[in-house]
Amino acid sequence: MSLNIQTGDEIICTQRKKERKKERKKENLKLRFSNIELLRIISMLMVILSHYYCHGNFPEDSFLSANKIVMQLLSCGGKIAVDIFVIISGYFLVTQKFSWLKLSKFLSTTYFWSLSVLIFSISLFGIESLRPDLIQKSLIPITPISWFARAYLHLYLIFPLLNKLIYRLEKKKLLLIISSLLIVFFVVPTIKNVALGGYGNSLFMFSCLYFIGAYLRLYTNDRIEKNLLYIGILGLSIIWSSVIIFDYLGLNDTYYTVKANIISFPSSGANIFVLFAALGLFVYFKRMSISYNKYINTIAATTFAIYLIHDNSLINDWLWNKIICGSNFYHSDFLVVHMVVSCIAIFIVCSMLDLLRINYIEKAILSRLFNK
């Protein structure tokens, strides 16, 4: 007969294991709420709305109407949504470990839709009319054709290192790093009205957004979140006001009739006011009380694919100027209606396509690879 006697250290270890299990259960329950998933859906709609105006062949003139202004205001959400997606990643990934399953899902989704759109484009336009560099990017899974997919892939590969840094730093030091990155990659570019480009800048900017999401997960409180809500309102107000002011200036200055000049300020990914608006929206939905909804979560799981499908450079011009043809409604009273309905239709069609891929391809393949 043997007695199982635990030492003091063993008892402490056992208690810690029990506490960790309780924390994981609580974590799983939190992840089941659908408020952030609803934000993913709305953010993707914001991206599509921005592409309606950015990719549409709208005339660059001084014509001004209420419908045109509303269209421009609705198109300002693209970069806000990008910031939101990365902040969400930091908020959730800071408590997680690197997962080969998640990486495989990311690469398989990216590669599947790159190949699918490439095949569709060849059948529609002929291979001789496609740009060779876009064909090459479509065929190589580790260099996705989408800039966001490339930047996010780099972020996911280094997020375990970012997590180690976050947990080793004190709260004040983490806040100091965030403040420094904000000044370099958001405040200074906003003052100079320049958009930073390149993989290096995107990685640093995404890392800054990741740190912000992680900080909100680990150290947020009611006072911080209320302040961020006010900051979000300020950011969105400045962005929308800039569009209206630029349109007004365009009545006498042709510089402000050029689409790129009108939306360069509010649509820049390096704009601090865009980040303010993103933070305000994130906190608003984070504080929203929505219980688990399987339909919201299921649709939200397709948002990345929706982006990959509809914003592929191979079909951009065809989609927006041959199928949607928003510029035909430029002087119409139904411009905003056409914009909203078209973008919702794109969202629905792309979401349904990816649901078919998930249910009939992804689950079958990944279940064999990972045996779960």
Short mmCIF file of C-alpha atoms in Angstrom, two decimals:
data_model
loop_
_atom_site.label_atom_id
_atom_site.label_comp_id
_atom_site.label_asym_id
_atom_site.label_seq_id
_atom_site.Cartn_x
_atom_site.Cartn_y
_atom_site.Cartn_z
CA MET A 1 0.00 0.00 0.00
CA SER A 2 1.49 3.34 -1.10
CA LEU A 3 0.54 6.73 0.15
CA ASN A 4 0.31 9.60 -2.33
CA ILE A 5 1.59 12.49 -0.25
CA GLN A 6 2.07 15.85 -1.97
CA THR A 7 4.72 18.30 -0.91
CA GLY A 8 4.02 22.00 -0.46
CA ASP A 9 5.45 22.85 -3.90
CA GLU A 10 3.33 20.14 -5.54
CA ILE A 11 0.20 21.47 -3.87
CA ILE A 12 1.00 24.98 -5.14
CA CYS A 13 1.59 23.63 -8.67
CA THR A 14 -1.72 21.77 -8.55
CA GLN A 15 -3.53 24.91 -7.44
CA ARG A 16 -1.91 26.92 -10.23
CA LYS A 17 -2.99 24.34 -12.81
CA LYS A 18 -6.55 24.55 -11.53
CA GLU A 19 -6.44 28.33 -11.70
CA ARG A 20 -5.15 28.21 -15.28
CA LYS A 21 -7.95 25.83 -16.28
CA LYS A 22 -10.48 28.23 -14.78
CA GLU A 23 -8.88 31.14 -16.65
CA ARG A 24 -9.00 29.19 -19.93
CA LYS A 25 -12.66 28.35 -19.38
CA LYS A 26 -13.42 32.01 -18.73
CA GLU A 27 -11.38 32.91 -21.81
CA ASN A 28 -13.35 30.50 -23.98
CA LEU A 29 -16.61 31.93 -22.70
CA LYS A 30 -15.44 35.44 -23.55
CA LEU A 31 -14.47 34.39 -27.06
CA ARG A 32 -17.97 33.08 -27.65
CA PHE A 33 -19.53 36.52 -27.43
CA SER A 34 -20.25 37.99 -30.84
CA ASN A 35 -19.69 41.71 -30.33
CA ILE A 36 -16.19 41.69 -31.81
CA GLU A 37 -17.31 39.33 -34.58
CA LEU A 38 -20.04 41.81 -35.50
CA LEU A 39 -17.36 44.49 -35.65
CA ARG A 40 -15.41 42.34 -38.13
CA ILE A 41 -18.48 42.19 -40.38
CA ILE A 42 -19.11 45.94 -40.21
CA SER A 43 -15.40 46.65 -40.79
CA MET A 44 -15.39 44.56 -43.95
CA LEU A 45 -18.45 46.41 -45.21
CA MET A 46 -16.52 49.63 -44.56
CA VAL A 47 -13.66 48.30 -46.70
CA ILE A 48 -15.99 47.44 -49.58
CA LEU A 49 -17.70 50.84 -49.37
CA SER A 50 -14.30 52.54 -49.61
CA HIS A 51 -13.43 50.54 -52.72
CA TYR A 52 -16.70 51.59 -54.39
CA TYR A 53 -15.42 55.16 -54.59
CA CYS A 54 -11.66 54.54 -54.77
CA HIS A 55 -11.81 52.00 -57.63
CA GLY A 56 -14.81 53.48 -59.44
CA ASN A 57 -14.21 55.70 -62.47
CA PHE A 58 -15.93 58.73 -61.00
CA PRO A 59 -15.37 62.09 -62.77
CA GLU A 60 -12.87 64.38 -61.11
CA ASP A 61 -14.80 67.64 -61.33
CA SER A 62 -16.21 70.33 -59.07
CA PHE A 63 -19.74 68.93 -59.20
CA LEU A 64 -21.13 68.85 -55.69
CA SER A 65 -24.27 67.21 -54.33
CA ALA A 66 -25.49 65.72 -51.06
CA ASN A 67 -25.28 62.21 -52.56
CA LYS A 68 -21.69 62.72 -53.65
CA ILE A 69 -20.67 63.98 -50.21
CA VAL A 70 -22.39 61.04 -48.48
CA MET A 71 -20.64 58.63 -50.86
CA GLN A 72 -17.28 60.18 -49.99
CA LEU A 73 -18.00 60.07 -46.26
CA LEU A 74 -18.96 56.39 -46.47
CA SER A 75 -15.76 55.68 -48.39
CA CYS A 76 -13.56 56.98 -45.55
CA GLY A 77 -13.85 53.76 -43.54
CA GLY A 78 -11.41 51.55 -45.43
CA LYS A 79 -8.23 52.35 -43.49
CA ILE A 80 -10.21 52.65 -40.26
CA ALA A 81 -11.29 49.06 -40.80
CA VAL A 82 -7.70 47.92 -41.47
CA ASP A 83 -6.60 49.39 -38.14
CA ILE A 84 -9.54 47.70 -36.43
CA PHE A 85 -8.63 44.27 -37.81
CA VAL A 86 -5.06 44.53 -36.53
CA ILE A 87 -6.16 45.87 -33.12
CA ILE A 88 -8.53 42.91 -32.83
CA SER A 89 -5.63 40.58 -33.59
CA GLY A 90 -3.52 42.11 -30.83
CA TYR A 91 -6.45 41.93 -28.42
CA PHE A 92 -6.89 38.17 -28.92
CA LEU A 93 -3.44 36.90 -29.89
CA VAL A 94 -1.70 38.38 -26.83
CA THR A 95 -3.17 35.53 -24.76
CA GLN A 96 -2.53 32.83 -27.37
CA LYS A 97 0.36 30.75 -28.68
CA PHE A 98 1.53 30.26 -32.24
CA SER A 99 -0.75 27.82 -34.06
CA TRP A 100 0.22 25.89 -37.17
CA LEU A 101 -3.47 25.25 -37.74
CA LYS A 102 -4.26 28.97 -37.88
CA LEU A 103 -1.27 29.62 -40.12
CA SER A 104 -2.41 26.83 -42.43
CA LYS A 105 -5.91 28.28 -42.55
CA PHE A 106 -4.51 31.69 -43.39
CA LEU A 107 -2.25 30.42 -46.17
CA SER A 108 -4.82 28.00 -47.58
CA THR A 109 -7.48 30.73 -47.71
CA THR A 110 -5.09 33.18 -49.34
CA TYR A 111 -3.74 30.68 -51.86
CA PHE A 112 -7.13 29.19 -52.73
CA TRP A 113 -8.66 32.53 -53.60
CA SER A 114 -5.53 33.75 -55.38
CA LEU A 115 -5.64 30.71 -57.65
CA SER A 116 -9.41 30.84 -58.05
CA VAL A 117 -9.45 34.49 -59.08
CA LEU A 118 -6.48 33.87 -61.39
CA ILE A 119 -8.32 31.00 -63.14
CA PHE A 120 -11.45 33.13 -63.35
CA SER A 121 -9.47 36.04 -64.83
CA ILE A 122 -7.77 33.84 -67.42
CA SER A 123 -11.11 32.43 -68.54
CA LEU A 124 -12.66 35.91 -68.67
CA PHE A 125 -9.87 38.07 -70.11
CA GLY A 126 -7.28 35.64 -71.49
CA ILE A 127 -3.84 35.10 -69.98
CA GLU A 128 -2.15 37.47 -72.46
CA SER A 129 -4.08 40.46 -71.04
CA LEU A 130 -3.01 39.85 -67.42
CA ARG A 131 0.02 41.47 -65.80
CA PRO A 132 2.88 38.93 -65.41
CA ASP A 133 3.77 40.16 -61.91
CA LEU A 134 0.20 39.63 -60.70
CA ILE A 135 0.18 36.13 -62.17
CA GLN A 136 3.43 35.35 -60.38
CA LYS A 137 2.13 36.61 -57.02
CA SER A 138 -1.06 34.61 -57.48
CA LEU A 139 0.93 31.41 -57.95
CA ILE A 140 3.19 31.81 -54.89
CA PRO A 141 1.35 31.36 -51.57
CA ILE A 142 4.01 32.97 -49.38
CA THR A 143 3.86 36.24 -51.34
CA PRO A 144 0.10 36.93 -51.46
CA ILE A 145 -1.18 39.33 -54.08
CA SER A 146 -2.93 41.33 -51.34
CA TRP A 147 -0.76 43.87 -49.48
CA PHE A 148 -2.77 43.36 -46.31
CA ALA A 149 -2.34 39.59 -46.48
CA ARG A 150 1.43 39.99 -46.87
CA ALA A 151 1.68 42.43 -43.96
CA TYR A 152 -0.56 40.33 -41.73
CA LEU A 153 1.40 37.16 -42.55
CA HIS A 154 4.60 38.85 -41.36
CA LEU A 155 2.83 40.02 -38.20
CA TYR A 156 1.53 36.54 -37.41
CA LEU A 157 4.98 35.02 -37.82
CA ILE A 158 6.48 37.40 -35.26
CA PHE A 159 3.58 37.76 -32.81
CA PRO A 160 5.05 35.19 -30.34
CA LEU A 161 8.12 37.44 -30.06
CA LEU A 162 5.89 40.47 -29.57
CA ASN A 163 4.04 38.61 -26.81
CA LYS A 164 7.29 37.76 -25.02
CA LEU A 165 8.27 41.43 -25.14
CA ILE A 166 4.85 42.53 -23.87
CA TYR A 167 4.91 40.17 -20.88
CA ARG A 168 8.46 41.12 -19.95
CA LEU A 169 7.75 44.84 -19.98
CA GLU A 170 6.10 46.79 -17.24
CA LYS A 171 2.87 48.58 -18.05
CA LYS A 172 4.55 52.00 -18.24
CA LYS A 173 7.35 50.76 -20.52
CA LEU A 174 4.85 49.14 -22.89
CA LEU A 175 2.94 52.42 -23.00
CA LEU A 176 6.20 54.25 -23.75
CA ILE A 177 6.92 51.95 -26.70
CA ILE A 178 3.38 52.45 -28.03
CA SER A 179 3.71 56.24 -27.69
CA SER A 180 7.06 56.24 -29.53
CA LEU A 181 5.70 54.17 -32.40
CA LEU A 182 2.61 56.37 -32.61
CA ILE A 183 4.72 59.50 -32.96
CA VAL A 184 6.98 58.04 -35.67
CA PHE A 185 4.43 56.12 -37.73
CA PHE A 186 1.21 58.08 -37.19
CA VAL A 187 1.65 61.58 -35.74
CA VAL A 188 4.53 62.77 -37.95
CA PRO A 189 3.03 61.36 -41.20
CA THR A 190 -0.30 63.03 -40.32
CA ILE A 191 1.36 66.41 -39.83
CA LYS A 192 3.30 66.05 -43.09
CA ASN A 193 0.29 64.45 -44.85
CA VAL A 194 2.34 61.59 -46.24
CA ALA A 195 1.46 57.89 -46.47
CA LEU A 196 4.18 55.49 -45.41
CA GLY A 197 4.74 52.54 -47.72
CA GLY A 198 6.81 49.38 -47.93
CA TYR A 199 6.82 46.12 -46.00
CA GLY A 200 9.04 47.47 -43.21
CA ASN A 201 6.75 50.38 -42.45
CA SER A 202 3.66 48.18 -42.64
CA LEU A 203 5.21 45.73 -40.20
CA PHE A 204 6.10 48.47 -37.70
CA MET A 205 2.66 50.06 -38.04
CA PHE A 206 0.94 46.71 -37.60
CA SER A 207 3.16 45.97 -34.60
CA CYS A 208 2.12 49.30 -33.06
CA LEU A 209 -1.56 48.44 -33.59
CA TYR A 210 -0.88 44.98 -32.16
CA PHE A 211 0.65 46.52 -29.02
CA ILE A 212 -2.40 48.76 -28.65
CA GLY A 213 -4.79 45.80 -28.89
CA ALA A 214 -2.69 43.85 -26.39
CA TYR A 215 -2.57 46.82 -23.99
CA LEU A 216 -6.36 47.11 -24.11
CA ARG A 217 -6.62 43.40 -23.32
CA LEU A 218 -4.22 43.47 -20.37
CA TYR A 219 -4.53 46.93 -18.84
CA THR A 220 -7.76 48.60 -19.95
CA ASN A 221 -10.26 50.08 -17.53
CA ASP A 222 -13.50 52.00 -17.70
CA ARG A 223 -11.80 55.42 -17.66
CA ILE A 224 -9.44 54.52 -20.53
CA GLU A 225 -12.28 53.15 -22.63
CA LYS A 226 -14.52 56.18 -22.10
CA ASN A 227 -11.65 58.46 -23.15
CA LEU A 228 -11.07 56.35 -26.26
CA LEU A 229 -14.75 56.68 -27.15
CA TYR A 230 -14.41 60.47 -27.08
CA ILE A 231 -11.17 60.26 -29.05
CA GLY A 232 -12.94 58.09 -31.63
CA ILE A 233 -15.68 60.69 -32.07
CA LEU A 234 -13.00 63.39 -32.48
CA GLY A 235 -11.11 61.35 -35.06
CA LEU A 236 -14.18 60.57 -37.16
CA SER A 237 -15.35 64.19 -36.98
CA ILE A 238 -12.00 65.48 -38.26
CA ILE A 239 -11.91 62.90 -41.07
CA TRP A 240 -15.42 63.72 -42.28
CA SER A 241 -14.85 67.47 -41.89
CA SER A 242 -11.72 67.24 -44.06
CA VAL A 243 -13.72 65.67 -46.89
CA ILE A 244 -16.35 68.40 -46.78
CA ILE A 245 -13.72 71.15 -46.60
CA PHE A 246 -11.78 69.66 -49.53
CA ASP A 247 -14.97 69.48 -51.60
CA TYR A 248 -15.69 73.12 -50.81
CA LEU A 249 -12.15 74.14 -51.78
CA GLY A 250 -12.57 72.17 -55.00
CA LEU A 251 -15.19 74.66 -56.18
CA ASN A 252 -12.36 77.15 -56.83
CA ASP A 253 -9.23 75.01 -56.89
CA THR A 254 -8.90 72.11 -59.31
CA TYR A 255 -6.34 70.45 -57.01
CA TYR A 256 -9.19 69.40 -54.72
CA THR A 257 -11.26 67.94 -57.54
CA VAL A 258 -8.74 65.11 -57.96
CA LYS A 259 -10.05 62.05 -56.15
CA ALA A 260 -6.65 61.05 -54.76
CA ASN A 261 -6.19 64.50 -53.21
CA ILE A 262 -9.67 64.56 -51.69
CA ILE A 263 -9.31 61.23 -49.92
CA SER A 264 -5.54 61.19 -49.34
CA PHE A 265 -5.90 62.63 -45.83
CA PRO A 266 -8.79 60.50 -44.48
CA SER A 267 -7.80 57.29 -46.25
CA SER A 268 -4.14 57.21 -45.25
CA GLY A 269 -3.20 54.24 -43.11
CA ALA A 270 -0.65 56.44 -41.32
CA ASN A 271 -3.23 59.02 -40.21
CA ILE A 272 -3.54 59.41 -36.43
CA PHE A 273 -7.19 60.48 -36.72
CA VAL A 274 -7.97 57.29 -38.64
CA LEU A 275 -6.45 55.38 -35.73
CA PHE A 276 -8.51 57.43 -33.25
CA ALA A 277 -11.70 56.48 -35.11
CA ALA A 278 -10.64 52.82 -35.16
CA LEU A 279 -10.00 52.81 -31.42
CA GLY A 280 -13.34 54.45 -30.72
CA LEU A 281 -15.22 51.88 -32.80
CA PHE A 282 -13.30 48.99 -31.26
CA VAL A 283 -14.04 50.10 -27.71
CA TYR A 284 -17.69 50.79 -28.56
CA PHE A 285 -18.21 47.22 -29.80
CA LYS A 286 -16.06 45.75 -27.04
CA ARG A 287 -18.39 47.30 -24.46
CA MET A 288 -21.47 46.18 -26.37
CA SER A 289 -23.37 43.34 -24.74
CA ILE A 290 -24.07 40.69 -27.37
CA SER A 291 -24.21 37.04 -26.42
CA TYR A 292 -22.93 34.26 -28.66
CA ASN A 293 -24.63 34.19 -32.06
CA LYS A 294 -23.55 31.41 -34.38
CA TYR A 295 -24.75 33.24 -37.49
CA ILE A 296 -22.69 36.35 -36.72
CA ASN A 297 -19.63 34.25 -35.91
CA THR A 298 -20.02 32.12 -39.04
CA ILE A 299 -20.29 35.13 -41.32
CA ALA A 300 -17.42 36.89 -39.54
CA ALA A 301 -15.19 33.90 -40.29
CA THR A 302 -15.48 34.70 -44.01
CA THR A 303 -14.47 38.38 -43.83
CA PHE A 304 -10.82 37.80 -44.73
CA ALA A 305 -11.84 35.81 -47.81
CA ILE A 306 -14.33 38.54 -48.78
CA TYR A 307 -11.42 40.95 -48.86
CA LEU A 308 -9.23 38.56 -50.87
CA ILE A 309 -11.93 37.92 -53.47
CA HIS A 310 -13.33 41.37 -54.15
CA ASP A 311 -10.08 43.37 -53.93
CA ASN A 312 -7.90 41.25 -56.15
CA SER A 313 -6.01 43.48 -58.60
CA LEU A 314 -6.77 41.09 -61.44
CA ILE A 315 -10.49 41.83 -61.33
CA ASN A 316 -10.69 45.26 -59.65
CA ASP A 317 -11.44 47.27 -62.78
CA TRP A 318 -13.82 44.64 -64.14
CA LEU A 319 -15.80 44.40 -60.89
CA TRP A 320 -16.20 48.10 -60.17
CA ASN A 321 -16.38 49.56 -63.68
CA LYS A 322 -17.92 46.77 -65.76
CA ILE A 323 -20.26 45.09 -63.28
CA ILE A 324 -21.07 47.63 -60.54
CA CYS A 325 -20.64 50.76 -62.71
CA GLY A 326 -21.13 53.21 -59.87
CA SER A 327 -19.98 56.12 -62.01
CA ASN A 328 -23.18 55.75 -64.06
CA PHE A 329 -25.08 56.93 -60.96
CA TYR A 330 -22.81 59.94 -60.36
CA HIS A 331 -25.59 62.47 -61.04
CA SER A 332 -28.40 60.22 -59.89
CA ASP A 333 -30.48 60.61 -56.73
CA PHE A 334 -29.93 56.88 -56.18
CA LEU A 335 -26.13 57.08 -55.96
CA VAL A 336 -25.95 56.28 -52.23
CA VAL A 337 -28.62 53.58 -52.54
CA HIS A 338 -26.70 51.96 -55.40
CA MET A 339 -23.47 52.19 -53.39
CA VAL A 340 -24.90 50.52 -50.27
CA VAL A 341 -26.88 47.84 -52.10
CA SER A 342 -23.96 46.96 -54.40
CA CYS A 343 -21.51 46.65 -51.51
CA ILE A 344 -23.89 44.50 -49.46
CA ALA A 345 -24.40 42.28 -52.52
CA ILE A 346 -20.62 41.88 -52.95
CA PHE A 347 -20.32 41.01 -49.26
CA ILE A 348 -23.06 38.37 -49.46
CA VAL A 349 -21.82 36.71 -52.65
CA CYS A 350 -18.20 36.53 -51.48
CA SER A 351 -19.25 35.28 -48.05
CA MET A 352 -21.33 32.50 -49.57
CA LEU A 353 -18.45 31.47 -51.81
CA ASP A 354 -16.10 31.19 -48.86
CA LEU A 355 -18.64 29.27 -46.79
CA LEU A 356 -18.66 26.67 -49.58
CA ARG A 357 -14.86 26.54 -49.46
CA ILE A 358 -14.79 26.18 -45.67
CA ASN A 359 -17.42 23.45 -45.50
CA TYR A 360 -16.42 21.36 -48.50
CA ILE A 361 -12.65 21.92 -48.86
CA GLU A 362 -10.99 23.41 -45.80
CA LYS A 363 -12.60 21.19 -43.17
CA ALA A 364 -11.89 18.03 -45.13
CA ILE A 365 -8.21 18.84 -45.78
CA LEU A 366 -7.23 20.40 -42.46
CA SER A 367 -9.01 17.76 -40.42
CA ARG A 368 -6.74 15.15 -42.00
CA LEU A 369 -3.60 17.24 -41.57
CA PHE A 370 -4.20 18.16 -37.92
CA ASN A 371 -6.38 15.24 -36.85
CA LYS A 372 -8.78 17.48 -34.88
#
